[in-house]
PDB file of C-alpha atoms in Angstrom:
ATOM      1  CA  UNK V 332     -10.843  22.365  -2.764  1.00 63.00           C
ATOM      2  CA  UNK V 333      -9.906  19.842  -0.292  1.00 81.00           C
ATOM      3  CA  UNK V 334      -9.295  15.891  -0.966  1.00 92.00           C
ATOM      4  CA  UNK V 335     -10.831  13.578   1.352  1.00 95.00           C
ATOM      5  CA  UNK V 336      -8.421  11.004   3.050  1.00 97.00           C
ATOM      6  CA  UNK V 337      -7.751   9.107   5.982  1.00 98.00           C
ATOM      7  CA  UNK V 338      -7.173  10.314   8.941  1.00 98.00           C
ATOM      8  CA  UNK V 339      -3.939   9.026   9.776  1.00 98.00           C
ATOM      9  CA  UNK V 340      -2.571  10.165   6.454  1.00 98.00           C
ATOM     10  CA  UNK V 341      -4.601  14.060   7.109  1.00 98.00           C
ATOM     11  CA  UNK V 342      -2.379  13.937  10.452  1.00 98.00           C
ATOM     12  CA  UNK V 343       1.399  13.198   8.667  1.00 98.00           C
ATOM     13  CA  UNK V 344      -0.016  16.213   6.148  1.00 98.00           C
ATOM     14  CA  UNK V 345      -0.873  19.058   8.647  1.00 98.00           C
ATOM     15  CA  UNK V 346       2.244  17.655  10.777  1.00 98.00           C
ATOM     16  CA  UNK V 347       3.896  19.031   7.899  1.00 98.00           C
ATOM     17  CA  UNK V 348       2.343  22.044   7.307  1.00 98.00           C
ATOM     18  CA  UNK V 349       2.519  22.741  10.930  1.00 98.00           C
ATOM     19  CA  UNK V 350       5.792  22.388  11.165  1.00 98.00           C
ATOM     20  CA  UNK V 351       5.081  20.330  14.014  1.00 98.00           C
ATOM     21  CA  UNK V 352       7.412  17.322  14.358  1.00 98.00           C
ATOM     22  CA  UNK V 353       6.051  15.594  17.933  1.00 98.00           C
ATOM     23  CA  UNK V 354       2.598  15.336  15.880  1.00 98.00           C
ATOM     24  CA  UNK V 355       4.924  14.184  12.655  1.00 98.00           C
ATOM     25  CA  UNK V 356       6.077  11.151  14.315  1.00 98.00           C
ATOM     26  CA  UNK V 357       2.983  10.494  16.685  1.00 98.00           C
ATOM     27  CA  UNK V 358       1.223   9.616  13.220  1.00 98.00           C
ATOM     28  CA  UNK V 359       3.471   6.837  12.656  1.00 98.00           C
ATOM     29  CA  UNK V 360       3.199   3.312  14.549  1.00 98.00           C
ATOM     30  CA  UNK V 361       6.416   2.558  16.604  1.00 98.00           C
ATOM     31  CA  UNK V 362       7.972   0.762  13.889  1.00 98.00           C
ATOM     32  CA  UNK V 363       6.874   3.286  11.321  1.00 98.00           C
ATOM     33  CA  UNK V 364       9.028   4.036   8.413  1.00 98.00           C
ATOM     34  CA  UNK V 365       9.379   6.841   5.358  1.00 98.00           C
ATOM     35  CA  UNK V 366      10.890   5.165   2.167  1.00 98.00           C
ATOM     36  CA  UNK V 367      11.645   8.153   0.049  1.00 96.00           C
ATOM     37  CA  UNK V 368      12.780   7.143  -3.458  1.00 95.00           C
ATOM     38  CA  UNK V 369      14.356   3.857  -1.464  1.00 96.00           C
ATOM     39  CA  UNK V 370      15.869   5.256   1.183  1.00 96.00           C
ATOM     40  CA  UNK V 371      14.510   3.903   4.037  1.00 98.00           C
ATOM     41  CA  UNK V 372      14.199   5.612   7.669  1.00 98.00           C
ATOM     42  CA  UNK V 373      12.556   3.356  10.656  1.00 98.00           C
ATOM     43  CA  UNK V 374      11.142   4.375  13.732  1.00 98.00           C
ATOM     44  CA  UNK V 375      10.766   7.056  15.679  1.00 98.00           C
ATOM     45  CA  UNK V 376      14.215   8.047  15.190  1.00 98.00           C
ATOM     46  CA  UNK V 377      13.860   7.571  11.848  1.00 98.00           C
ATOM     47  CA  UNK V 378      10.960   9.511  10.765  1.00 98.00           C
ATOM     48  CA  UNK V 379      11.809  12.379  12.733  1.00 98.00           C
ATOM     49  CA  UNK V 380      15.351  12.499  10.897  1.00 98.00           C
ATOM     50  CA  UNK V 381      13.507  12.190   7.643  1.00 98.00           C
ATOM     51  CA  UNK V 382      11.289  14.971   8.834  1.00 98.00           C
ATOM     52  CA  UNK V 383      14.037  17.253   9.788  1.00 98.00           C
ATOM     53  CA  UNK V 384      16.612  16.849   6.329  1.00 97.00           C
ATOM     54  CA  UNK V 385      13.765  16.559   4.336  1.00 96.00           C
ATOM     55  CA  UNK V 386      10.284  18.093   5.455  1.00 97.00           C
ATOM     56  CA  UNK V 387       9.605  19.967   8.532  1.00 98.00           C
ATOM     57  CA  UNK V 388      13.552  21.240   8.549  1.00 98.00           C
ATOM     58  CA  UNK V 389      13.131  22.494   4.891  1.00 98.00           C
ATOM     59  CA  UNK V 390       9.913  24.154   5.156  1.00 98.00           C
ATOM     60  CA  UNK V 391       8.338  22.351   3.003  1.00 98.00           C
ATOM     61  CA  UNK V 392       4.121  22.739   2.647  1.00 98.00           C
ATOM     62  CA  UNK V 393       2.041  19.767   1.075  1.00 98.00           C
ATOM     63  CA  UNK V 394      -0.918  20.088  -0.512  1.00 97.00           C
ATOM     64  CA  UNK V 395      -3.009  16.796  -1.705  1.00 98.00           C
ATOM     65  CA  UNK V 396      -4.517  17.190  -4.867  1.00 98.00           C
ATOM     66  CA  UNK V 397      -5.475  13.413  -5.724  1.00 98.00           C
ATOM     67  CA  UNK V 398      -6.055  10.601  -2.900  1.00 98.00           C
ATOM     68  CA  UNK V 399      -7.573   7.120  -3.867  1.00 98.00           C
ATOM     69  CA  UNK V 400      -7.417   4.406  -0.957  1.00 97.00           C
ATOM     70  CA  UNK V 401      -7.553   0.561  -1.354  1.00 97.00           C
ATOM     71  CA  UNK V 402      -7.765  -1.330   1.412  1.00 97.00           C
ATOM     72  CA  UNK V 403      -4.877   0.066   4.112  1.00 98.00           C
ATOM     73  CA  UNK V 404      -3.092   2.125   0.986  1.00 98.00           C
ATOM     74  CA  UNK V 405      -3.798   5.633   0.225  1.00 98.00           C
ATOM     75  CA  UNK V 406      -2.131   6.577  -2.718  1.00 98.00           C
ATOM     76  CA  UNK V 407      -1.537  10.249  -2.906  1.00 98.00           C
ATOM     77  CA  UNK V 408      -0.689  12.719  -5.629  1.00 97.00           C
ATOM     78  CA  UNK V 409       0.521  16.151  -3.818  1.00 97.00           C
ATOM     79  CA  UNK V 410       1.983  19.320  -4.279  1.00 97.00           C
ATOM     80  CA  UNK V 411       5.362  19.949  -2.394  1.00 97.00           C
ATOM     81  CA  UNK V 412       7.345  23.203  -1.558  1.00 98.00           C
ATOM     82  CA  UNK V 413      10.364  23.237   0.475  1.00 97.00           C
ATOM     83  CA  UNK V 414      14.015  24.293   0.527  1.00 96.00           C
ATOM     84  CA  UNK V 415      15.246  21.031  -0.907  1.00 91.00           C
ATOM     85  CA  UNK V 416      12.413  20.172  -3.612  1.00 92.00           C
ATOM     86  CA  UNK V 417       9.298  21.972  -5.201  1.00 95.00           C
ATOM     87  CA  UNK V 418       7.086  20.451  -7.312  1.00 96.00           C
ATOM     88  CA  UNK V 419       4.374  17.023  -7.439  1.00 96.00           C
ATOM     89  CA  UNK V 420       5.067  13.697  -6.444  1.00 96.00           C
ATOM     90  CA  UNK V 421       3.335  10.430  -5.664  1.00 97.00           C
ATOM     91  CA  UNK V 422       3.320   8.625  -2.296  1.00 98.00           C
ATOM     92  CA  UNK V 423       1.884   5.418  -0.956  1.00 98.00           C
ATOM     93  CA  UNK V 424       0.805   5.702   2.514  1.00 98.00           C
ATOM     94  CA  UNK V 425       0.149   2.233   4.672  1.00 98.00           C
ATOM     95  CA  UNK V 426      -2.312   2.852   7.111  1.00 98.00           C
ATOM     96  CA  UNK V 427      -2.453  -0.262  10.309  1.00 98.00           C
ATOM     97  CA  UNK V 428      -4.570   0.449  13.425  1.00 97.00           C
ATOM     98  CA  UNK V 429      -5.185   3.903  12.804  1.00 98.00           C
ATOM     99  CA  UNK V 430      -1.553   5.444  12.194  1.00 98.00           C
ATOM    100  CA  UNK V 431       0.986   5.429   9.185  1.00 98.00           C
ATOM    101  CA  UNK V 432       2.937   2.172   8.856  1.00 98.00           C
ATOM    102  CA  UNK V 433       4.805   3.180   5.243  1.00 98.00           C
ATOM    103  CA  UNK V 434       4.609   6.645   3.664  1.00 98.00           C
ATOM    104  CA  UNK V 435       6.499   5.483   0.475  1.00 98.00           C
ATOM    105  CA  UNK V 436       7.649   8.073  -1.930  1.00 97.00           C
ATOM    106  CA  UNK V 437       8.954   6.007  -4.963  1.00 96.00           C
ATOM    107  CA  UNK V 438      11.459   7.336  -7.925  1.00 91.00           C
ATOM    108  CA  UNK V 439       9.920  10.013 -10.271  1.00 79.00           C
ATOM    109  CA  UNK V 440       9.888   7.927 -13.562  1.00 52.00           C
TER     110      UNK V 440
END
């Protein structure tokens, strides 16, 4: 079964699971940033670093299994598995003029 959500946050997810890290950082606006678990990576430069130690780099495949949106926030519940972490998690994901301002990953509680 597949979750419905914005298409901005769909792109960041099958940038992922293409292992495709031009489309990873085209999602994002130019002053995009990841915030995973407070560590906070801006920009092009950025997101593509984030993508490389921590996503795209490690293999890693995400699978949504919850979205709700409100407003320009899609909050997602997915499945991750990579070299460096397997298992769910929770991200926000800020959405402005069609492409991902925030994807915020904050600390497993």
């Amino acid at each position: 079964m597949t979750v419905e959500v914005p298409a901005p946050v769909q792109a960041v997810v099958d940038a992922i699971n293409d292992a495709d890290y031009d489309a990873f950082v085209a999602a994002f606006t130019d002053s995009g940033e990841v915030n995973d678990w407070g560590r906070v990576l801006s920009g092009p430069a950025g997101v593509r670093s984030w993508a490389e130690t921590d996503a795209i780099g490690m293999n890693a495949r995400m699978t949504v299994l919850e979205a709700a949106t409100d407003g320009d926030v899609t909050e997602i519940r997915f499945d991750w598995k990579s070299n460096r972490f397997t298992g769910q998690s929770t991200a926000f994901v800020t959405v402005v003029d069609g492409k991902v301002a925030e994807f915020r990953i904050p600390p497993s509680h």
